[in-house]
Short mmCIF file of C-alpha atoms and ligand atoms in Angstrom, two decimals:
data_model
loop_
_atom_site.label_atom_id
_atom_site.label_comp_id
_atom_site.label_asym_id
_atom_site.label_seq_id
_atom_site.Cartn_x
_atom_site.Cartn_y
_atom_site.Cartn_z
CA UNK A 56 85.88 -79.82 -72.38
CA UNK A 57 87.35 -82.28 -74.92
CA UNK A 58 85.32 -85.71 -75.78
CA UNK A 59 87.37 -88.15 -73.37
CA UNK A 60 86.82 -85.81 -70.68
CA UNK A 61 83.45 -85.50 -70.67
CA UNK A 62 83.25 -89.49 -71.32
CA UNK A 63 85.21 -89.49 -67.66
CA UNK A 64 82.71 -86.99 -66.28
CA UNK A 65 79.53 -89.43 -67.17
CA UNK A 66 81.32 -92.50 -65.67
CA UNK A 67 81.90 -89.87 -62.20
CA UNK A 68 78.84 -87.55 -62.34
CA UNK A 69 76.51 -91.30 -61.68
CA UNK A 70 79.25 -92.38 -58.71
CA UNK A 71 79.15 -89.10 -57.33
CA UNK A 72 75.09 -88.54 -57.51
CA UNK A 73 75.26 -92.13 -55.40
CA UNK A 74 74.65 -94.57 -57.73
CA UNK A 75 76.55 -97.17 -58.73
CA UNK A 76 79.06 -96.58 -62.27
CA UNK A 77 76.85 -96.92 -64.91
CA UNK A 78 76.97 -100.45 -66.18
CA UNK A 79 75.82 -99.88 -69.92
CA UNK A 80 78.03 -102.06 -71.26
CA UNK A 81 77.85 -102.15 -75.18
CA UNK A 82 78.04 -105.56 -76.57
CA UNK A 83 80.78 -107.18 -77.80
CA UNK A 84 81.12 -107.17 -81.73
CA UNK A 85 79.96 -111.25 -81.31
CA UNK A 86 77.00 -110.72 -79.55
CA UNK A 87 78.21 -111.62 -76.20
CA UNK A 88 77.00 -109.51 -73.04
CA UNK A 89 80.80 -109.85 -72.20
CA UNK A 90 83.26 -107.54 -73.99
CA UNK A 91 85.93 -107.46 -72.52
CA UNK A 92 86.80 -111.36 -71.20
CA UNK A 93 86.45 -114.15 -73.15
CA UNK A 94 83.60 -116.86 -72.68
CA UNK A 95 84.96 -120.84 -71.58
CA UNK A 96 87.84 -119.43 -69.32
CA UNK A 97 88.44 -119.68 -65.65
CA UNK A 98 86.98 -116.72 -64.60
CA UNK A 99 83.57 -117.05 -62.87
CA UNK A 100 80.72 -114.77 -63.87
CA UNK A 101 81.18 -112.55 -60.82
CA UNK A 102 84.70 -112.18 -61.37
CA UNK A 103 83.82 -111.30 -65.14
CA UNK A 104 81.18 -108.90 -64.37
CA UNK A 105 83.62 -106.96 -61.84
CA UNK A 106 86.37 -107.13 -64.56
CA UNK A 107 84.33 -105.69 -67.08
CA UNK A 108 82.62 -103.00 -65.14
CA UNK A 109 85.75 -102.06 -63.06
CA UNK A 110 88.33 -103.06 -65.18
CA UNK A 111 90.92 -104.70 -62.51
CA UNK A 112 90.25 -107.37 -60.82
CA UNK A 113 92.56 -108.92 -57.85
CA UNK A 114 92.95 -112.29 -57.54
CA UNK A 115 94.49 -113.66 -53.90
CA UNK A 116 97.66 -115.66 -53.43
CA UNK A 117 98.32 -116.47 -57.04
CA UNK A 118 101.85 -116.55 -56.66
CA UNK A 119 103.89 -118.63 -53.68
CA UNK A 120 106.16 -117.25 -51.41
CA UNK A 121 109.08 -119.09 -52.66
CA UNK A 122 108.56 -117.90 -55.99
CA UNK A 123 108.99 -114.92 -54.72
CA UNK A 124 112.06 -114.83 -53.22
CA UNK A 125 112.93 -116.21 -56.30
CA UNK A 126 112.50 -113.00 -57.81
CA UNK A 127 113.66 -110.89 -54.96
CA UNK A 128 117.27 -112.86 -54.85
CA UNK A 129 117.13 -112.02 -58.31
CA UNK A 130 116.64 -108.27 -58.42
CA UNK A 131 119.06 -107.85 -55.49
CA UNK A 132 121.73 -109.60 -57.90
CA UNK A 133 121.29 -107.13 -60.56
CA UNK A 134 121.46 -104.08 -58.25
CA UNK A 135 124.68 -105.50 -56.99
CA UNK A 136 125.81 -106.05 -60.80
CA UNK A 137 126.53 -109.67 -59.88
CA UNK A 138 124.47 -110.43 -63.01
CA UNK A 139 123.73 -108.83 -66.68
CA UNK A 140 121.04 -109.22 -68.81
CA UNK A 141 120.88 -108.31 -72.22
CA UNK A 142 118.72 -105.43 -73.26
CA UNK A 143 117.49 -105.28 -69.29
CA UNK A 144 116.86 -101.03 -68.10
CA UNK A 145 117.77 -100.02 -64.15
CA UNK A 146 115.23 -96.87 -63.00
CA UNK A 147 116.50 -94.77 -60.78
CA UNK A 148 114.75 -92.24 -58.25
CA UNK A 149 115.29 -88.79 -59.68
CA UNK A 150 116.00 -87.46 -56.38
CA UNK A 151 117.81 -90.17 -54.51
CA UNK A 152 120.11 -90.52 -57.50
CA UNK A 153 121.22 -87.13 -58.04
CA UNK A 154 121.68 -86.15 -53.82
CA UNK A 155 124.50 -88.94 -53.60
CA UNK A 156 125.81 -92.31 -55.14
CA UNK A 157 123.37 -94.77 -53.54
CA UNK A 158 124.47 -98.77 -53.63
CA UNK A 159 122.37 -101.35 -54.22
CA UNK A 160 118.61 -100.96 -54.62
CA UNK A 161 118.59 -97.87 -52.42
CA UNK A 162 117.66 -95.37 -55.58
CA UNK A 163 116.36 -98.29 -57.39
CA UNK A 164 112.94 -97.30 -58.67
CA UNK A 165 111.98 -100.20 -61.26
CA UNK A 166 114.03 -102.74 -63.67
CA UNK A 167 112.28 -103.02 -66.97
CA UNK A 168 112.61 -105.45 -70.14
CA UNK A 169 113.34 -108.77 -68.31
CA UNK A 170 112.39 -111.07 -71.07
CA UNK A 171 115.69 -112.57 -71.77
CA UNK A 172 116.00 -113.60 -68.30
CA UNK A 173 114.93 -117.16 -67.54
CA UNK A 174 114.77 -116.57 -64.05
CA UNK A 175 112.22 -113.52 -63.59
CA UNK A 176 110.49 -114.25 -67.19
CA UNK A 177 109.55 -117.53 -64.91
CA UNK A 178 106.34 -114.99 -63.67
CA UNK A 179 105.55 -114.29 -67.31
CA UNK A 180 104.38 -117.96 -67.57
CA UNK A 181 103.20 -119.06 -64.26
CA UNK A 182 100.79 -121.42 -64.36
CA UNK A 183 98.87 -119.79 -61.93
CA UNK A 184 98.59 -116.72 -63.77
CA UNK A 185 97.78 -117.32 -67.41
CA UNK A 186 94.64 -118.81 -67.32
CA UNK A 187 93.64 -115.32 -65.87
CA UNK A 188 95.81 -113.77 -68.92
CA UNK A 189 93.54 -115.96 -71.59
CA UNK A 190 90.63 -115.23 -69.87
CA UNK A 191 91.11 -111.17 -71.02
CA UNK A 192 93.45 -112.03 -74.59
CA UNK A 193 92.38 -115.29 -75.61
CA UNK A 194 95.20 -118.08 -75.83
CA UNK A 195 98.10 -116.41 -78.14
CA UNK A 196 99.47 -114.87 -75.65
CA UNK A 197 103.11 -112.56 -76.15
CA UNK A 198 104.41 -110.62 -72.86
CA UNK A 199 105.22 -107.43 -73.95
CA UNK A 200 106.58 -105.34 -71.29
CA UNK A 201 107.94 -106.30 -67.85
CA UNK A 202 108.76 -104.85 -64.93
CA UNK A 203 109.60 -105.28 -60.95
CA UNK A 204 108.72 -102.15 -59.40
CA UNK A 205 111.16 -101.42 -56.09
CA UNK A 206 109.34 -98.44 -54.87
CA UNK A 207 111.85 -96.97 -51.76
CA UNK A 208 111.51 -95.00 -48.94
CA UNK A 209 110.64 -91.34 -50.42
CA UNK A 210 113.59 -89.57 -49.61
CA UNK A 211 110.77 -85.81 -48.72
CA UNK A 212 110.88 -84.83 -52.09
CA UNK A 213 107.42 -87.17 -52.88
CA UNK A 214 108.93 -88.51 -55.97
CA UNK A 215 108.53 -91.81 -55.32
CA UNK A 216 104.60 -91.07 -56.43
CA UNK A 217 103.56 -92.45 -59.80
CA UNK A 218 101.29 -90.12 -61.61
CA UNK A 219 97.68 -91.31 -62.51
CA UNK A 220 97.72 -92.33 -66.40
CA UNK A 221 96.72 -95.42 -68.46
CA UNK A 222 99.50 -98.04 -69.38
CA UNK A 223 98.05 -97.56 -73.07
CA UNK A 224 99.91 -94.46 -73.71
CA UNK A 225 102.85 -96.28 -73.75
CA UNK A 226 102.33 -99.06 -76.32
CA UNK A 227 102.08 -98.79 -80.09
CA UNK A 228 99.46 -101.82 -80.57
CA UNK A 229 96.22 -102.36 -80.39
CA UNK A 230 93.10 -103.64 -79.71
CA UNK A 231 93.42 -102.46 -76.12
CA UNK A 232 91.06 -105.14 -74.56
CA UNK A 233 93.22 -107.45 -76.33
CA UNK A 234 95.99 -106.31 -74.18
CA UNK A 235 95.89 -106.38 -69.66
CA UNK A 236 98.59 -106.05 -66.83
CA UNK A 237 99.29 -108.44 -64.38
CA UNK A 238 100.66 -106.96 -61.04
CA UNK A 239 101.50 -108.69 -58.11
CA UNK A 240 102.56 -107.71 -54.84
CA UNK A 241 105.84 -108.92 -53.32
CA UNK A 242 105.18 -108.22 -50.06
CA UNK A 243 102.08 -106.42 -48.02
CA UNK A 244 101.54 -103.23 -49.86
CA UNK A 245 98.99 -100.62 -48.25
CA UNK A 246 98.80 -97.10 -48.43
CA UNK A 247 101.12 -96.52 -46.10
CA UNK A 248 103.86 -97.35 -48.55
CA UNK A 249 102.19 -96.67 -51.78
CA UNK A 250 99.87 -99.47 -53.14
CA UNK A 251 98.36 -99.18 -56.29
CA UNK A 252 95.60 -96.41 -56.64
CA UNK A 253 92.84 -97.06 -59.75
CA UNK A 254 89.74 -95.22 -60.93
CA UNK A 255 87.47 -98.06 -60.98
CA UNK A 256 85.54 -98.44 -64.55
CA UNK A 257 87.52 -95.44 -66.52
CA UNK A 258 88.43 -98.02 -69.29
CA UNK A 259 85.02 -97.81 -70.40
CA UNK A 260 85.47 -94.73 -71.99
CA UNK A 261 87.28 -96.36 -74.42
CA UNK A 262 89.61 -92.76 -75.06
CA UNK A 263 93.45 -93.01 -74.45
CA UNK A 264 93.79 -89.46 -72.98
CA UNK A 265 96.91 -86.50 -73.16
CA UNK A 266 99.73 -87.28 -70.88
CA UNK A 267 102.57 -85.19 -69.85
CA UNK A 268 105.07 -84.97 -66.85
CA UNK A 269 103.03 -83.68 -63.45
CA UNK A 270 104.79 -79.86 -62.81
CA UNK A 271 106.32 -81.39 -59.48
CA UNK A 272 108.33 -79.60 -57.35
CA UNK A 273 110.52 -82.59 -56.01
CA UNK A 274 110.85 -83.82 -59.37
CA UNK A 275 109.46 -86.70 -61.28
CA UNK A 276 111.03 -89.85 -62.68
CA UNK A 277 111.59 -90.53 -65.98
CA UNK A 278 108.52 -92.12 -67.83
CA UNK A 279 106.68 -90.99 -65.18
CA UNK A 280 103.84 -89.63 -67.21
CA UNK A 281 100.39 -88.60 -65.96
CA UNK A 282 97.30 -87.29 -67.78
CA UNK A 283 97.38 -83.49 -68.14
CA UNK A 284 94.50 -81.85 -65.90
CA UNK A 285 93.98 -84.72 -63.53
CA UNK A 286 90.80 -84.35 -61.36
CA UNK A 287 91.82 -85.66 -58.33
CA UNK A 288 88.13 -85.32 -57.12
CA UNK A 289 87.07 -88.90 -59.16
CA UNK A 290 86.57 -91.47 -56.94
CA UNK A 291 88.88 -93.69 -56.60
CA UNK A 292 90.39 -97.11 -55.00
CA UNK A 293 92.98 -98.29 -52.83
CA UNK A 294 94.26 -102.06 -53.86
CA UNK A 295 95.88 -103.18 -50.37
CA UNK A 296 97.02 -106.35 -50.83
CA UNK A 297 99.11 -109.50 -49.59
CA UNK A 298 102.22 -110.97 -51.18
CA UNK A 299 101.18 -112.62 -54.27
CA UNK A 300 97.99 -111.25 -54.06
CA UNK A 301 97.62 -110.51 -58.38
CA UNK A 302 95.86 -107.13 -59.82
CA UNK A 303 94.72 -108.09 -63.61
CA UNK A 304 93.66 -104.58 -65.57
CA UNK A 305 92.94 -102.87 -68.77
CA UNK A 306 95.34 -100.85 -70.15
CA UNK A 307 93.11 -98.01 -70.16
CA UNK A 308 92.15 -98.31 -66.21
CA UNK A 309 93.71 -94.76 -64.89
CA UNK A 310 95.63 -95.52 -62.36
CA UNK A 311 98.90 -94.74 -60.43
CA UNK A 312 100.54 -95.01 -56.58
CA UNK A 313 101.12 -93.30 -53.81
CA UNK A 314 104.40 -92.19 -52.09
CA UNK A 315 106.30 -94.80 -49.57
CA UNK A 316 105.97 -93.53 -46.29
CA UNK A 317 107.66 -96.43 -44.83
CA UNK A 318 111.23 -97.17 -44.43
CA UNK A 319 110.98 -100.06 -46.21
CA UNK A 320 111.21 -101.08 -50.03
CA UNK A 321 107.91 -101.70 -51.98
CA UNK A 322 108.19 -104.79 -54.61
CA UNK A 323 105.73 -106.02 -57.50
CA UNK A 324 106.47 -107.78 -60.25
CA UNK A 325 104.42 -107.33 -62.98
CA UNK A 326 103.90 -108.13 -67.12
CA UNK A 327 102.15 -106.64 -69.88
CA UNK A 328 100.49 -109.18 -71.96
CA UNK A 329 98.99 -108.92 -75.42
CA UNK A 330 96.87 -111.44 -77.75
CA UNK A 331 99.80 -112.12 -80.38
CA UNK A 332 96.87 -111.33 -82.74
CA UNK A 333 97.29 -107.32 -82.09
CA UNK A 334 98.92 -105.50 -84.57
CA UNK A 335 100.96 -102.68 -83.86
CA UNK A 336 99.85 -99.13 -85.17
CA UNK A 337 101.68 -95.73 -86.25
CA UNK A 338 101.45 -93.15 -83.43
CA UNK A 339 102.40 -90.17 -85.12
CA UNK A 340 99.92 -87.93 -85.23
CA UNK A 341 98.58 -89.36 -81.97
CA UNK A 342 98.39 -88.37 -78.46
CA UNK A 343 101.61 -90.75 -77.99
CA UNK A 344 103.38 -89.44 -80.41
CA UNK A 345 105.75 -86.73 -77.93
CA UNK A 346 106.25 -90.18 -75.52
CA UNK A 347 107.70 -92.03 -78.44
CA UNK A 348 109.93 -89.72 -79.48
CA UNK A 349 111.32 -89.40 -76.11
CA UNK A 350 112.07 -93.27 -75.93
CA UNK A 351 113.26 -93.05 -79.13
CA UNK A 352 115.64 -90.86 -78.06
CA UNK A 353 116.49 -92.42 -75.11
CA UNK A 354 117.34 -95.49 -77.09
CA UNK A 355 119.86 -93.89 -79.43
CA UNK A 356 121.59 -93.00 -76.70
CA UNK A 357 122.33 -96.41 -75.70
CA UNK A 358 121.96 -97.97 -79.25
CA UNK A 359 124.53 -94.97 -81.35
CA UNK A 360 122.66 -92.54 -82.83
CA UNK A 361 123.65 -93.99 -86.70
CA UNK A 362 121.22 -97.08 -85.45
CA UNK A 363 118.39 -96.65 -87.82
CA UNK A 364 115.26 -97.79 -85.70
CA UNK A 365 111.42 -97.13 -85.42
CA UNK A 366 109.61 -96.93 -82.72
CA UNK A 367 107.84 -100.44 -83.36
CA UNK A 368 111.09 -102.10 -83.39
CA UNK A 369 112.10 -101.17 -80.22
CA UNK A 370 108.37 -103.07 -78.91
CA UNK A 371 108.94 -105.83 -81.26
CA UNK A 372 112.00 -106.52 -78.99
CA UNK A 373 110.20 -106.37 -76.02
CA UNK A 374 108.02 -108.98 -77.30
CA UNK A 375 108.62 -112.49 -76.20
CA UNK A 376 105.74 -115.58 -77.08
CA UNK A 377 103.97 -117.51 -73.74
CA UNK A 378 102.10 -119.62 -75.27
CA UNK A 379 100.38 -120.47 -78.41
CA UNK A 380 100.90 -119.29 -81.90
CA UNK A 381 103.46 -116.09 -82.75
CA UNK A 382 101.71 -113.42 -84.41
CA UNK A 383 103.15 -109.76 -85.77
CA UNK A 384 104.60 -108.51 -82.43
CA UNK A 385 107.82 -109.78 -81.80
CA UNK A 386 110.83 -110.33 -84.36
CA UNK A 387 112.10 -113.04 -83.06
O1 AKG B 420 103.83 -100.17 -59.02
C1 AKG B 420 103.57 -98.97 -59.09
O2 AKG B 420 103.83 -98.20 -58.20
C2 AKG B 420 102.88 -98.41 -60.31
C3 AKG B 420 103.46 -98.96 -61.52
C4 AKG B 420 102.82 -98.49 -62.77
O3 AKG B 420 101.68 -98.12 -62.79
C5 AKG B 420 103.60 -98.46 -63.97
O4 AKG B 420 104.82 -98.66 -63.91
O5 AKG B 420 103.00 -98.20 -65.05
#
């Protein structure tokens, strides 16, 4: 069994002998009993000690109604091509895409990179959000990857899953507890049409593990990636929760979602945020190293494949500043 497996196995063996996750929490390099949110922020001390035990915590109603139509007017805008934004990516359901051209949102799975649009970057900065954000990174904050997730009706072939995995895999900078997802839910999500599912406490291990696409039969989206020999026997939770309701968690949390069972669509909006004090690291060599070569690839497809480009460049224009001082993420 390799290290970061058996790491998993001591977080699961104490939950499934009955006991609570173990809670040896090492301290952080300054001393503090906290390590993974910051001391002074708005984040009360139960709310800390379930982030950094758990890591995810949801927050309720952090984001109005209103706001999010907002967003919702404006996703339904770039499905219809009504608007264009620079450097923005449209997902589309592997199988709903290739049975049949589908209008509109209908194979829509996620749009990704909305940083150069003023109206959905607007969640990036909400007030009500980023004294959560500098609670976890401290007050430099860039947003580094964005998304709003339209998960549709699963057209039978299950696709509109999302494999378990950690976010980490994907991004090529580090420290990881300098870095946490916010996730909020447009409208009631339940299992019923595929909240969020998350191994509570499996960023403790501290180990990004391998991922790879799941061998499904109906087919699995692109990016999709999921750790290699998931255990679906660890215990695990289901985050039901009410528009605006807000997820924060570690970029090493496993997590993933279930299928939509419903007939309706199933919206979040969500950002990636990182201290601007990370620095971004070289991933060859590395379990990520197969993932960014595919995106690489992926890019030069849309960039010409005489674009000279690394890996890193392609984050560092993901990377947009919040709020305080610019660091070595972004380019611009
Ligand atoms: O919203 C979802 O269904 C899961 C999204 C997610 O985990 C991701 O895109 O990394």
């Amino acid at each position: 069994m390799s290290e970061a497996k058996k790491r998993l196995e001591t977080i699961f063996g104490h939950v499934r002998d009955g006991q609570t996750p173990s809670v040896t929490m090492k301290l952080a390099s300054n001393g503090s009993r906290y390590r993974y949110t910051q001391d002074g922020g708005i984040l009360s001390d139960d709310q800390r000690k379930f982030y950094e035990e758990n890591g995810y915590l949801v927050v309720k109603d952090l984001v109005s109604p209103s706001e999010l139509q907002t967003y919702k007017d404006r996703f339904q805008s770039i499905c219809c091509h009504d608007v264009t934004i620079p450097g923005l990516t449209i997902m589309r359901d592997v199988a709903i895409a290739k049975s049949e051209y589908q209008p509109g949102e209908r194979a829509v799975t996620k749009i990704q990179d909305f940083q150069f649009d003023d109206v959905l970057f607007k969640y990036c900065t909400l007030p009500s959000i980023i004294p959560y954000v500098s609670s976890v990174v401290g007050d430099d904050i860039m947003s580094m990857h964005t998304m709003l997730i339209n998960k549709p009706p699963d057209p039978g072939s299950k696709s509109s899953r999302h494999p378990m995995h950690q976010d980490l895999h994907y991004f090529p900078f580090r420290p990881a507890d300098l870095i946490v997802c916010s996730w909020t839910a447009m409208e009631h999500v339940h299992r019923q049409n595929g909240c969020l599912v998350v191994l509570p406490g499996t960023h403790r291990t501290g180990v990004l593990l391998q991922h790879e696409y799941p061998k499904w039969e109906g087919g699995v989206n692109k990016m999709y990636h999921g750790i290699r020999d998931y255990d679906p026997s660890f215990p695990r939770a289901h985050l039901e929760m009410g528009p605006g309701d807000t997820v924060f968690f570690h970029p090493l949390l496993i997590h993933g979602s279930g299928m939509n069972r419903t007939s309706g669509f199933r919206k979040a909006i969500s950002c990636h945020y990182a201290s601007s004090h990370c620095h971004y690291i070289d991933v060859v060599g590395t379990v990520q190293e197969q993932l960014a070569r595919e995106v690489e690839g992926v890019a030069k497809k849309r960039l010409g494949e005489n674009v000279e480009f690394s890996y890193k460049d392609l984050w560092k224009v993901k990377g947009r500043l919040v709020q305080g001082k610019e660091g070595n993420l972004s380019i611009f």
